[in-house]
Coordinates of C-alpha atoms in Angstrom, one line a residue:
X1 CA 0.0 0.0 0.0
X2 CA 3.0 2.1 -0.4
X3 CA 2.8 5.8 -2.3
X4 CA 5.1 4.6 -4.6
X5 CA 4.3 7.8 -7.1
X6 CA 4.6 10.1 -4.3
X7 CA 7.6 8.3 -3.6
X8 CA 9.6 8.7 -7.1
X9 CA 8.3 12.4 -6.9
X10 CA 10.5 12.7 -3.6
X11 CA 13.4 10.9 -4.8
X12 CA 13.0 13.7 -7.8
X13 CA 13.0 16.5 -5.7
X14 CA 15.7 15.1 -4.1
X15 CA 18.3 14.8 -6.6
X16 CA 16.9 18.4 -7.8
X17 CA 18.4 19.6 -4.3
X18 CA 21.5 17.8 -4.2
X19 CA 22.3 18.7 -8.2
X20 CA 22.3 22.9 -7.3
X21 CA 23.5 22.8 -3.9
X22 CA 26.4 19.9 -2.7
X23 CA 27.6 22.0 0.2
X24 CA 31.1 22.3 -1.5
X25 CA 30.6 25.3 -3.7
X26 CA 29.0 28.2 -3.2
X27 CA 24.8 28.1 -4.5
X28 CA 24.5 29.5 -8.0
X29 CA 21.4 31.5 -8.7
X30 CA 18.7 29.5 -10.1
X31 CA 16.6 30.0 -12.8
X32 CA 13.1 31.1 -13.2
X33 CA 12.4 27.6 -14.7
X34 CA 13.8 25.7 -12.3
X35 CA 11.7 27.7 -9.1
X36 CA 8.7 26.8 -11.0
X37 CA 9.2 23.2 -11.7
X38 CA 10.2 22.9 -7.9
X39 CA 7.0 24.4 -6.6
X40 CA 4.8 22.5 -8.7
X41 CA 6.9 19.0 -7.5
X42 CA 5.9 20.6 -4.0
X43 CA 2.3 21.2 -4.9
X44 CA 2.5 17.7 -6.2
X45 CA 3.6 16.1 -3.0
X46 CA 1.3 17.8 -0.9
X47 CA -2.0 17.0 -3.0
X48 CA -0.7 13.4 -3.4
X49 CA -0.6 13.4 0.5
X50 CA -3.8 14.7 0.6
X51 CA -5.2 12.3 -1.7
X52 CA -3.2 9.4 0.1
X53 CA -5.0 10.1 3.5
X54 CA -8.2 10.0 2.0
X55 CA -7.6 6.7 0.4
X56 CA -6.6 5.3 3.7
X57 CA -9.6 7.3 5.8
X58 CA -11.5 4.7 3.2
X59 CA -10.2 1.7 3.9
X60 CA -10.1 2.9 7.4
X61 CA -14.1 3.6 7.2
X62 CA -14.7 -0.3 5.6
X63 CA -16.1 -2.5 7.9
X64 CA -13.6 -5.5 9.4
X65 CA -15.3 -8.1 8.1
X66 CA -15.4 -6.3 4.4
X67 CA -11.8 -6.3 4.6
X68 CA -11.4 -9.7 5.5
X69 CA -13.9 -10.9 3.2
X70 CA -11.5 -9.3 0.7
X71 CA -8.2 -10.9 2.0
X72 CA -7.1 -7.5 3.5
X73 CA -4.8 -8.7 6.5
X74 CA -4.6 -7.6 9.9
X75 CA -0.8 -6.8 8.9
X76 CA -1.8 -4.8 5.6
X77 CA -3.5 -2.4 8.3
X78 CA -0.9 -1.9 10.3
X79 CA 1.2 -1.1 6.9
X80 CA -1.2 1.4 5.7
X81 CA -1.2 2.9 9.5
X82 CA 2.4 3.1 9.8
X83 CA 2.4 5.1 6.4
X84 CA -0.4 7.4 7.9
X85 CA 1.9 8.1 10.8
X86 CA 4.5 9.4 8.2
X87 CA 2.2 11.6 6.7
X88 CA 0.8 13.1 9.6
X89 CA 3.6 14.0 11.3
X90 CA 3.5 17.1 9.8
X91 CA 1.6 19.2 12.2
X92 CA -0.7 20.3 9.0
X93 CA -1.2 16.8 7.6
X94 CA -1.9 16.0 11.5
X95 CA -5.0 18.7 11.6
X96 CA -6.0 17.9 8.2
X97 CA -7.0 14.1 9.1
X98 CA -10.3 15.6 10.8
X99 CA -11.3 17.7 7.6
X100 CA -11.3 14.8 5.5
X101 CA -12.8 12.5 8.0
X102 CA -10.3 10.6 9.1
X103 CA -9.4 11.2 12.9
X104 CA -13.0 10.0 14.1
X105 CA -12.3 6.3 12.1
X106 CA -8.8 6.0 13.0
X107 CA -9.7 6.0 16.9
X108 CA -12.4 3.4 16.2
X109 CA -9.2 1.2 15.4
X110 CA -8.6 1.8 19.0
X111 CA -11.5 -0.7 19.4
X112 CA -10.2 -3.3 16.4
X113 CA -9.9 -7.3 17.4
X114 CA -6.4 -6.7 16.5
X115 CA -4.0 -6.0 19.6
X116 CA -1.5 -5.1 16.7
X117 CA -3.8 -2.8 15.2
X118 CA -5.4 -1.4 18.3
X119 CA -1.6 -0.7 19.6
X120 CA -0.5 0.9 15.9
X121 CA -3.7 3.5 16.1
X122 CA -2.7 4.6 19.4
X123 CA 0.7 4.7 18.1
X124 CA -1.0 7.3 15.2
X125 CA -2.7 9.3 17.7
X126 CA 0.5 9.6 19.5
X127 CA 2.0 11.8 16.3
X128 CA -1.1 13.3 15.6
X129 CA -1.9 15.2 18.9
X130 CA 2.3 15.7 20.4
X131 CA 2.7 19.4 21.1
X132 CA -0.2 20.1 19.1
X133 CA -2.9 21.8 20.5
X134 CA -5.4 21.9 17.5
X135 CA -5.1 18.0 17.5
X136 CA -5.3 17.6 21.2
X137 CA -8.6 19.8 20.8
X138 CA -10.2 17.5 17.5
X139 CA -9.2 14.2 19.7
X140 CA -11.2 15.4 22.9
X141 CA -13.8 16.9 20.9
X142 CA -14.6 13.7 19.2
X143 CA -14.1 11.7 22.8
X144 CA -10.9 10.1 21.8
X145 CA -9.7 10.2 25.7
X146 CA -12.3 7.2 26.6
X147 CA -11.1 4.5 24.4
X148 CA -7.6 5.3 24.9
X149 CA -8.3 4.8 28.7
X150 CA -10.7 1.7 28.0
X151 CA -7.1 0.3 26.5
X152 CA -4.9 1.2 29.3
X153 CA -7.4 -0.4 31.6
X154 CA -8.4 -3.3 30.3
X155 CA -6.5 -4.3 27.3
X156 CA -5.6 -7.8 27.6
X157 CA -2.3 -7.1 24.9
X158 CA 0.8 -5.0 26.9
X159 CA 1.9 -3.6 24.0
X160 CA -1.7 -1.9 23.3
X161 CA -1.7 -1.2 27.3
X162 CA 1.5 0.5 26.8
X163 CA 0.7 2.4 23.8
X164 CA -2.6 3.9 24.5
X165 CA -0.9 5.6 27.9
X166 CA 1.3 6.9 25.9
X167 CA -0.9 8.3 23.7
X168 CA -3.2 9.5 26.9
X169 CA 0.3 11.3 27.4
X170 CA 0.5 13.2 24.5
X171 CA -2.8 14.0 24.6
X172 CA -3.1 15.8 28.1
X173 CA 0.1 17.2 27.9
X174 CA -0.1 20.8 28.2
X175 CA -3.9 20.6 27.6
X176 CA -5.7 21.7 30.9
X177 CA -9.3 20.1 29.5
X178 CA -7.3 17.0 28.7
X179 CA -6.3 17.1 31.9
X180 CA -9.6 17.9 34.1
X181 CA -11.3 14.8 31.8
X182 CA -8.2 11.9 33.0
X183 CA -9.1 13.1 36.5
X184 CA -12.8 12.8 36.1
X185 CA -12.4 9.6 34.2
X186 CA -10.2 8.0 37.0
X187 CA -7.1 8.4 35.4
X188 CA -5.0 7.6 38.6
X189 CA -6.8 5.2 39.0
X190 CA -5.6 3.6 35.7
X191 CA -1.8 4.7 36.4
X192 CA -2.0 3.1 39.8
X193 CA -2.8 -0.2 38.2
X194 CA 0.0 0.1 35.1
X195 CA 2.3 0.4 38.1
X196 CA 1.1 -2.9 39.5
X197 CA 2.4 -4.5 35.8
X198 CA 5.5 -6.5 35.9
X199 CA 5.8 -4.6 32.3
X200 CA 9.0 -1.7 32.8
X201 CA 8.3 0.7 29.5
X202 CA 3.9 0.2 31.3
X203 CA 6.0 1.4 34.3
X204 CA 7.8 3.9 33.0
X205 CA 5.2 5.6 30.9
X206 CA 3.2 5.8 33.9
X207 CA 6.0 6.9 36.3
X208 CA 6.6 9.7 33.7
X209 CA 3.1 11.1 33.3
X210 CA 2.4 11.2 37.2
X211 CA 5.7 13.3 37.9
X212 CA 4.4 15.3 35.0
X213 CA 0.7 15.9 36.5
X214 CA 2.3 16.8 40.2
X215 CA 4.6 18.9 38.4
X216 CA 1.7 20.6 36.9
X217 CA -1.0 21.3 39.8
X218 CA 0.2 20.2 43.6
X219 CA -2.7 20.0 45.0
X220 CA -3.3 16.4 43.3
X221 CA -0.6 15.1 45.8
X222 CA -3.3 14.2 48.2
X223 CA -5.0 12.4 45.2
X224 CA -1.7 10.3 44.6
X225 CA -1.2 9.6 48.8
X226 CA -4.9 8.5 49.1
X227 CA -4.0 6.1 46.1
X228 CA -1.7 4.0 47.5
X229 CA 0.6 5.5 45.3
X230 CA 4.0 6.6 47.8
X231 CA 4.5 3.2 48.7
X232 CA 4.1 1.4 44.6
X233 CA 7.0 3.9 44.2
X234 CA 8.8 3.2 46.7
X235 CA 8.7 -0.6 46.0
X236 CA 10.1 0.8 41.7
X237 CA 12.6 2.3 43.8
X238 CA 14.3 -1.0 43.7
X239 CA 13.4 -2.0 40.1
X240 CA 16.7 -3.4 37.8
X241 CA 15.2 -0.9 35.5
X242 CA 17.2 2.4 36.1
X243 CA 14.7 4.6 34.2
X244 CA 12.0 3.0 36.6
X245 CA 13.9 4.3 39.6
X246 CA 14.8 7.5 38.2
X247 CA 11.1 8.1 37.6
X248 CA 9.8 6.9 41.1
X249 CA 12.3 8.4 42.9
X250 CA 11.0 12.0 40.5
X251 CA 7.1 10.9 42.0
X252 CA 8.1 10.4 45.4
X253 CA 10.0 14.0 44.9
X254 CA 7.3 16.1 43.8
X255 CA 5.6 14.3 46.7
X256 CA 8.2 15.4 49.4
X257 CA 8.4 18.8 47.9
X258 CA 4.9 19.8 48.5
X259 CA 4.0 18.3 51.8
X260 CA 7.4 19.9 53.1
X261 CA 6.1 22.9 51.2
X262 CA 2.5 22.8 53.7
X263 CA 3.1 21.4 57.0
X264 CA 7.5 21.3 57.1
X265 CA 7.5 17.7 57.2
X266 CA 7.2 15.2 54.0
X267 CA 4.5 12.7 53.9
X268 CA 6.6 10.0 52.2
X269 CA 8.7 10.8 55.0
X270 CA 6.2 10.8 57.7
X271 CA 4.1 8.0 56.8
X272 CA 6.5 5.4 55.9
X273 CA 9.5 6.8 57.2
X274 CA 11.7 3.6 57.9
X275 CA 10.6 1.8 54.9
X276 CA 11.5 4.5 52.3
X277 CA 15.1 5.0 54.4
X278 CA 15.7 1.8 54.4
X279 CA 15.3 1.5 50.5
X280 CA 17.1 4.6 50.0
X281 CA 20.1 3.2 52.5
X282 CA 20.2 0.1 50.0
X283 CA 19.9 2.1 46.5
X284 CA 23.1 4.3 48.4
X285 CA 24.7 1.2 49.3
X286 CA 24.5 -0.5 46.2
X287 CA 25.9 3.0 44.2
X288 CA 28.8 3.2 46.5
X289 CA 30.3 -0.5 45.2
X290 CA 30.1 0.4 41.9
X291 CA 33.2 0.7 39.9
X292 CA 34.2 4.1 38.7
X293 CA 33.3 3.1 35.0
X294 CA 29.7 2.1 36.1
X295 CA 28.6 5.3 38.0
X296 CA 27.4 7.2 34.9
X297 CA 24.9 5.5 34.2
X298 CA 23.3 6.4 37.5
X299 CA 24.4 10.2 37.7
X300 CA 20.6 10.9 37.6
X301 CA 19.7 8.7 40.2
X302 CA 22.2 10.1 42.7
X303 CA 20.9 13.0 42.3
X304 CA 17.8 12.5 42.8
X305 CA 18.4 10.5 46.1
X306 CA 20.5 13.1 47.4
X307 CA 17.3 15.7 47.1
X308 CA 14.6 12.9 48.1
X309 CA 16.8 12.5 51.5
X310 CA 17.8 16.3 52.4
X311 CA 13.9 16.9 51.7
X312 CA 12.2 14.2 53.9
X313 CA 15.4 14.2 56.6
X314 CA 16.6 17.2 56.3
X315 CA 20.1 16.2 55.6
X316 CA 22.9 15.4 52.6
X317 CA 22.6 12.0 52.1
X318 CA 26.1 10.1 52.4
X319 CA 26.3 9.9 48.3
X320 CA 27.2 13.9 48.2

């Protein structure tokens, strides 16, 4: 399913741009023919784009069993949505997908019998709505947030699990609606459980977002205590994953930060004050043997240690 014509015009355009500049000569003026034929290769590209995306919003709009009635494979889908990705990665391509009715049948893919597929159209929506607030808007607009959190929930596939938070990610990101509907719609609720997986990147995604959201508005620390959520983090403090313990130890931070902030003392600190020292006390132990060669790969983790321990004991810890 390739865009094999919008392909060779590429290549042309291309070898147009390498033939009058090679970055070892100085650019020679070009000609009044050559600006022309360039624009119209761009004009080209973009309405072949155009046209692309619409042929794929079709096949996107048949009905499962049409396609398989047809011999259309569950792997031909994921083909044509990994070439949808590349076109809408352009922020414009991206915003265009709505006008010519794509968005609303790509996040029905969220919903396919395919874990592949269901995973790949996340993957989509990922690209579509990253630091783009137009898309973020079309997405919530259309209700893409529910089966994106459907997935994250209750997805039987990882991968699709995985995928759809990350897309939740992208989505609320800098988008204060976004955000206000994952609270209403139990979001923590949803990261509390993809920290319960034995799955690290399910961990990490969710580690990420949380110290994003406490980042973002304090006052859903209490939110995060009520949830059981200090002590999950405390627990990834110890994961073989170093990303996984960077990221808890970021949560269990922001955590610190603002209780100290409100009453002088941390909660992490006060609530389960020997269990969190006594992780932190092994972590330090466990940096200390490491051969010289080996510490910087945990430069970020020592750092973050040393701040979770002067806030919630009010002291260096013995790493500085």
């Amino acid at each position: 399913m390739a865009n094999e014509g919008g392909s060779k015009n590429l290549e042309g355009i291309l070898k147009w741009s390498l033939a009058h500049s090679d970055g070892t000569r100085p650019s020679r003026d070009i000609s009044e023919e050559d600006k022309r034929w360039f624009m119209e290769a761009m004009q080209s590209q973009t309405v072949d784009v155009v046209k692309r995306m619409k042929q794929i919003t079709l096949v996107m709009k048949t009905p499962e069993n049409v396609l398989e009635e047809q011999g259309v494979t569950s792997a031909e889908i994921e083909d044509m949505l990994d070439e949808l990705q590349e076109h809408v990665e352009s922020i414009d391509m991206a915003n265009d997908l709505h006008t010519i009715g794509g968005l609303v049948p790509l996040l029905k893919h969220l919903k396919h019998s395919s874990a592949g597929i269901r995973a790949k159209a996340a993957e989509v929506v990922t690209t579509i709505v990253q630091n783009n607030p137009k898309s973020q808007q079309l997405v919530m607009e259309v209700n893409g947030l529910e089966p994106l959190l459907v997935n994250l929930t209750s997805d039987p596939d990882v991968t699709a699990r995985t995928k759809a938070l990350g897309a939740i990610s992208s989505l609320i990101q800098h988008n204060k609606p976004g955000v206000t509907a994952f609270r209403l719609a139990n979001g923590y609720g949803a990261l509390r459980d993809a920290l319960d997986s034995d799955n690290v990147r399910l961990q990490r995604k969710a580690l990420n977002l949380v110290e994003y959201l406490l980042q973002e508005n304090s006052s859903d620390c209490n939110v995060i205590t009520e949830l059981g959520f200090p002590r999950t983090m405390m627990q990834l403090v110890s994961s073989e994953d170093v990303e996984v313990r960077e990221a808890a130890l970021g949560g269990l931070l922001e955590l610190a930060k603002d209780e100290q902030s409100r009453t002088s003392t941390s909660s992490v600190a006060s609530r389960d004050s020997e269990m969190l020292k006594q992780i932190l006390e092994h972590r330090v132990k466990d940096i200390s043997a490491m051969a010289k060669e080996e510490l910087g790969a945990v430069t970020e983790e020592r750092r973050l240690i040393d701040l979770l321990w002067s806030v919630c004991y009010n002291q260096p810890s013995s790493l500085r």
